[in-house]
Amino acid sequence: MQCSIDWSLARALVFALALGPICAMAQSADQPKPMALRGIMLQLDSDMNAVNGAISQKDWQTVAELAPRIANHAEPPILEKVKILAWLNIDAPKFRGFDVKAKDDAAAMGDAAKKGDGQAVVADYAKIQQSCLGCHEQFRQKFIDHFYGG
Ligand code: HEC
């Protein structure tokens, strides 16, 4: 079997693993420090809620402005990404798949909004939600257990 992990990734991984305990010591003992991903999720949630409100108003221009924020959402810093990838292991493509799908559907929602096609906007919005839910159902609890648990 061929193991084709590239060296810069491997070095980043070792660095992350070495730094982990040091960062853990620096944190307060009771409350684990929130992952950057959590802040990104809160922003996604707020943008999705804003889209929902704009749909109710048939305000397609606002939807068109919000959609790229979802399609191009922020990413965690490299160290956190490496930790998450190391934890996901062989499930990494599945996890990433949900994210890519959500981004693609958000881009499509933006295009539909620019055309004023309300039905397509609503359909794309539902597709994005399926990716949010799909990833949460499959990974969120395990993620929390791993990164915030004992
Ligand atoms: C690729 C996987 C994935 C996708 C896609 C995803 N999430 Fe999440 N989400 C997570 C994980 C993992 C957590 C747990 C993060 C944590 O607690 O640090 C989370 C947590 C959350 C939370 C809880 C934040 C908190 O304060 O605890 C919200 C809200 C959220 N996501 C909203 C969304 C929305 C809205 C979408 C779709 C636009 C979405 N997520 C798409 C993986 C995903």
PDB file of N, CA, C and O and ligand atoms in Angstrom, residues 34-35 37-38 41-42 44-45 48 70 95-96 98-99 102 128 131-132 135-136 139-140 143-144 148, ligand 1:
ATOM      1  N   PRO A  34     -13.373  27.774  22.193  1.00  0.00           N
ATOM      2  CA  PRO A  34     -14.154  27.400  21.010  1.00  0.00           C
ATOM      3  C   PRO A  34     -13.264  27.318  19.771  1.00  0.00           C
ATOM      4  O   PRO A  34     -12.348  28.118  19.607  1.00  0.00           O
ATOM      5  N   MET A  35     -13.562  26.364  18.906  1.00  0.00           N
ATOM      6  CA  MET A  35     -12.849  26.242  17.647  1.00  0.00           C
ATOM      7  C   MET A  35     -13.258  27.415  16.754  1.00  0.00           C
ATOM      8  O   MET A  35     -14.390  27.903  16.845  1.00  0.00           O
ATOM      9  N   LEU A  37     -13.992  27.206  13.811  1.00  0.00           N
ATOM     10  CA  LEU A  37     -15.113  26.724  12.999  1.00  0.00           C
ATOM     11  C   LEU A  37     -16.456  27.141  13.598  1.00  0.00           C
ATOM     12  O   LEU A  37     -17.403  27.420  12.863  1.00  0.00           O
ATOM     13  N   ARG A  38     -16.530  27.207  14.925  1.00  0.00           N
ATOM     14  CA  ARG A  38     -17.796  27.566  15.563  1.00  0.00           C
ATOM     15  C   ARG A  38     -18.202  28.993  15.194  1.00  0.00           C
ATOM     16  O   ARG A  38     -19.365  29.252  14.898  1.00  0.00           O
ATOM     17  N   MET A  41     -19.477  29.022  11.726  1.00  0.00           N
ATOM     18  CA  MET A  41     -20.834  28.462  11.701  1.00  0.00           C
ATOM     19  C   MET A  41     -21.864  29.494  12.138  1.00  0.00           C
ATOM     20  O   MET A  41     -22.946  29.599  11.564  1.00  0.00           O
ATOM     21  N   LEU A  42     -21.525  30.255  13.172  1.00  0.00           N
ATOM     22  CA  LEU A  42     -22.471  31.276  13.666  1.00  0.00           C
ATOM     23  C   LEU A  42     -22.715  32.331  12.593  1.00  0.00           C
ATOM     24  O   LEU A  42     -23.833  32.818  12.416  1.00  0.00           O
ATOM     25  N   LEU A  44     -22.446  31.771   9.318  1.00  0.00           N
ATOM     26  CA  LEU A  44     -23.268  31.102   8.300  1.00  0.00           C
ATOM     27  C   LEU A  44     -24.729  31.125   8.721  1.00  0.00           C
ATOM     28  O   LEU A  44     -25.625  31.381   7.913  1.00  0.00           O
ATOM     29  N   ASP A  45     -24.948  30.844  10.003  1.00  0.00           N
ATOM     30  CA  ASP A  45     -26.310  30.803  10.524  1.00  0.00           C
ATOM     31  C   ASP A  45     -26.979  32.162  10.378  1.00  0.00           C
ATOM     32  O   ASP A  45     -28.121  32.273   9.931  1.00  0.00           O
ATOM     33  N   MET A  48     -27.696  32.839   6.700  1.00  0.00           N
ATOM     34  CA  MET A  48     -28.834  32.037   6.225  1.00  0.00           C
ATOM     35  C   MET A  48     -30.155  32.625   6.738  1.00  0.00           C
ATOM     36  O   MET A  48     -31.146  32.689   6.005  1.00  0.00           O
ATOM     37  N   ILE A  70     -22.137  33.247   1.901  1.00  0.00           N
ATOM     38  CA  ILE A  70     -22.280  31.824   2.239  1.00  0.00           C
ATOM     39  C   ILE A  70     -21.370  30.995   1.327  1.00  0.00           C
ATOM     40  O   ILE A  70     -20.674  30.088   1.780  1.00  0.00           O
ATOM     41  N   PHE A  95     -16.886  14.975   4.645  1.00  0.00           N
ATOM     42  CA  PHE A  95     -17.062  16.243   5.360  1.00  0.00           C
ATOM     43  C   PHE A  95     -16.929  17.410   4.380  1.00  0.00           C
ATOM     44  O   PHE A  95     -17.783  18.291   4.310  1.00  0.00           O
ATOM     45  N   ARG A  96     -15.851  17.364   3.602  1.00  0.00           N
ATOM     46  CA  ARG A  96     -15.607  18.411   2.609  1.00  0.00           C
ATOM     47  C   ARG A  96     -16.712  18.446   1.563  1.00  0.00           C
ATOM     48  O   ARG A  96     -17.091  19.507   1.078  1.00  0.00           O
ATOM     49  N   PHE A  98     -19.892  17.922   1.909  1.00  0.00           N
ATOM     50  CA  PHE A  98     -21.028  18.714   2.391  1.00  0.00           C
ATOM     51  C   PHE A  98     -20.751  20.209   2.229  1.00  0.00           C
ATOM     52  O   PHE A  98     -21.623  20.988   1.855  1.00  0.00           O
ATOM     53  N   ASP A  99     -19.516  20.597   2.527  1.00  0.00           N
ATOM     54  CA  ASP A  99     -19.154  22.013   2.446  1.00  0.00           C
ATOM     55  C   ASP A  99     -19.168  22.495   0.996  1.00  0.00           C
ATOM     56  O   ASP A  99     -19.720  23.560   0.693  1.00  0.00           O
ATOM     57  N   ALA A 102     -22.728  22.826  -0.238  1.00  0.00           N
ATOM     58  CA  ALA A 102     -23.380  24.020   0.318  1.00  0.00           C
ATOM     59  C   ALA A 102     -22.916  25.275  -0.428  1.00  0.00           C
ATOM     60  O   ALA A 102     -23.731  26.153  -0.767  1.00  0.00           O
ATOM     61  N   ILE A 128     -29.185  24.104   0.308  1.00  0.00           N
ATOM     62  CA  ILE A 128     -28.105  24.488   1.238  1.00  0.00           C
ATOM     63  C   ILE A 128     -28.400  23.908   2.619  1.00  0.00           C
ATOM     64  O   ILE A 128     -27.533  23.323   3.263  1.00  0.00           O
ATOM     65  N   SER A 131     -27.404  20.424   3.144  1.00  0.00           N
ATOM     66  CA  SER A 131     -25.975  20.213   3.414  1.00  0.00           C
ATOM     67  C   SER A 131     -25.636  20.567   4.858  1.00  0.00           C
ATOM     68  O   SER A 131     -24.843  19.868   5.497  1.00  0.00           O
ATOM     69  N   CYS A 132     -26.199  21.667   5.374  1.00  0.00           N
ATOM     70  CA  CYS A 132     -25.977  22.033   6.782  1.00  0.00           C
ATOM     71  C   CYS A 132     -26.406  20.854   7.657  1.00  0.00           C
ATOM     72  O   CYS A 132     -25.645  20.368   8.497  1.00  0.00           O
ATOM     73  N   CYS A 135     -24.310  17.497   7.250  1.00  0.00           N
ATOM     74  CA  CYS A 135     -23.020  17.499   7.942  1.00  0.00           C
ATOM     75  C   CYS A 135     -23.228  17.460   9.456  1.00  0.00           C
ATOM     76  O   CYS A 135     -22.524  16.763  10.159  1.00  0.00           O
ATOM     77  N   HIS A 136     -24.206  18.206   9.937  1.00  0.00           N
ATOM     78  CA  HIS A 136     -24.457  18.207  11.387  1.00  0.00           C
ATOM     79  C   HIS A 136     -24.865  16.829  11.865  1.00  0.00           C
ATOM     80  O   HIS A 136     -24.396  16.355  12.898  1.00  0.00           O
ATOM     81  N   PHE A 139     -21.581  14.619  11.592  1.00  0.00           N
ATOM     82  CA  PHE A 139     -20.291  14.953  12.205  1.00  0.00           C
ATOM     83  C   PHE A 139     -20.347  15.816  13.463  1.00  0.00           C
ATOM     84  O   PHE A 139     -19.399  15.805  14.240  1.00  0.00           O
ATOM     85  N   ARG A 140     -21.408  16.585  13.646  1.00  0.00           N
ATOM     86  CA  ARG A 140     -21.327  17.636  14.657  1.00  0.00           C
ATOM     87  C   ARG A 140     -21.117  17.099  16.070  1.00  0.00           C
ATOM     88  O   ARG A 140     -20.244  17.596  16.799  1.00  0.00           O
ATOM     89  N   PHE A 143     -17.720  15.694  16.507  1.00  0.00           N
ATOM     90  CA  PHE A 143     -16.761  16.801  16.525  1.00  0.00           C
ATOM     91  C   PHE A 143     -16.697  17.417  17.922  1.00  0.00           C
ATOM     92  O   PHE A 143     -15.628  17.637  18.488  1.00  0.00           O
ATOM     93  N   ILE A 144     -17.874  17.679  18.476  1.00  0.00           N
ATOM     94  CA  ILE A 144     -17.945  18.292  19.804  1.00  0.00           C
ATOM     95  C   ILE A 144     -17.344  17.350  20.853  1.00  0.00           C
ATOM     96  O   ILE A 144     -16.556  17.777  21.704  1.00  0.00           O
ATOM     97  N   TYR A 148     -14.137  19.090  22.303  1.00  0.00           N
ATOM     98  CA  TYR A 148     -14.506  19.767  23.553  1.00  0.00           C
ATOM     99  C   TYR A 148     -14.682  18.779  24.700  1.00  0.00           C
ATOM    100  O   TYR A 148     -14.820  19.195  25.848  1.00  0.00           O
TER     101      TYR A 148
HETATM  102  C1  HEC B   1     -18.874  20.282   6.551  1.00  0.00           C
HETATM  103  C2  HEC B   1     -19.687  20.179   7.727  1.00  0.00           C
HETATM  104  C3  HEC B   1     -20.641  21.290   8.081  1.00  0.00           C
HETATM  105  C4  HEC B   1     -21.453  22.009   7.232  1.00  0.00           C
HETATM  106  C5  HEC B   1     -21.614  21.885   5.734  1.00  0.00           C
HETATM  107  C6  HEC B   1     -22.164  22.940   8.066  1.00  0.00           C
HETATM  108  N1  HEC B   1     -21.795  22.802   9.378  1.00  0.00           N
HETATM  109 FE1  HEC B   1     -22.511  23.873  10.946  1.00  0.00          FE
HETATM  110  N2  HEC B   1     -21.310  22.824  12.217  1.00  0.00           N
HETATM  111  C7  HEC B   1     -20.406  21.857  11.851  1.00  0.00           C
HETATM  112  C8  HEC B   1     -19.658  21.437  13.006  1.00  0.00           C
HETATM  113  C9  HEC B   1     -18.541  20.398  13.022  1.00  0.00           C
HETATM  114  C10 HEC B   1     -20.142  22.176  14.109  1.00  0.00           C
HETATM  115  C11 HEC B   1     -19.638  22.147  15.547  1.00  0.00           C
HETATM  116  C12 HEC B   1     -18.606  23.259  15.717  1.00  0.00           C
HETATM  117  C13 HEC B   1     -18.221  23.529  17.147  1.00  0.00           C
HETATM  118  O1  HEC B   1     -19.043  23.345  18.050  1.00  0.00           O
HETATM  119  O2  HEC B   1     -17.063  23.962  17.366  1.00  0.00           O
HETATM  120  C14 HEC B   1     -21.204  23.023  13.560  1.00  0.00           C
HETATM  121  C15 HEC B   1     -21.962  23.904  14.332  1.00  0.00           C
HETATM  122  C16 HEC B   1     -22.926  24.759  13.837  1.00  0.00           C
HETATM  123  C17 HEC B   1     -23.708  25.662  14.647  1.00  0.00           C
HETATM  124  C18 HEC B   1     -23.657  25.781  16.180  1.00  0.00           C
HETATM  125  C19 HEC B   1     -22.676  26.850  16.608  1.00  0.00           C
HETATM  126  C20 HEC B   1     -22.606  26.934  18.132  1.00  0.00           C
HETATM  127  O3  HEC B   1     -22.687  28.055  18.645  1.00  0.00           O
HETATM  128  O4  HEC B   1     -22.461  25.898  18.785  1.00  0.00           O
HETATM  129  C21 HEC B   1     -24.525  26.362  13.790  1.00  0.00           C
HETATM  130  C22 HEC B   1     -25.534  27.431  14.171  1.00  0.00           C
HETATM  131  C23 HEC B   1     -24.250  25.898  12.446  1.00  0.00           C
HETATM  132  N3  HEC B   1     -23.262  24.920  12.524  1.00  0.00           N
HETATM  133  C24 HEC B   1     -24.855  26.387  11.306  1.00  0.00           C
HETATM  134  C25 HEC B   1     -24.620  25.906  10.026  1.00  0.00           C
HETATM  135  C26 HEC B   1     -25.301  26.362   8.838  1.00  0.00           C
HETATM  136  C27 HEC B   1     -26.385  27.420   8.796  1.00  0.00           C
HETATM  137  C28 HEC B   1     -24.804  25.639   7.804  1.00  0.00           C
HETATM  138  C29 HEC B   1     -25.167  25.681   6.335  1.00  0.00           C
HETATM  139  C30 HEC B   1     -25.149  26.948   5.677  1.00  0.00           C
HETATM  140  C31 HEC B   1     -23.800  24.737   8.343  1.00  0.00           C
HETATM  141  N4  HEC B   1     -23.722  24.934   9.690  1.00  0.00           N
HETATM  142  C32 HEC B   1     -23.081  23.857   7.571  1.00  0.00           C
HETATM  143  C33 HEC B   1     -20.222  21.345  10.588  1.00  0.00           C
HETATM  144  C34 HEC B   1     -20.867  21.796   9.433  1.00  0.00           C
END
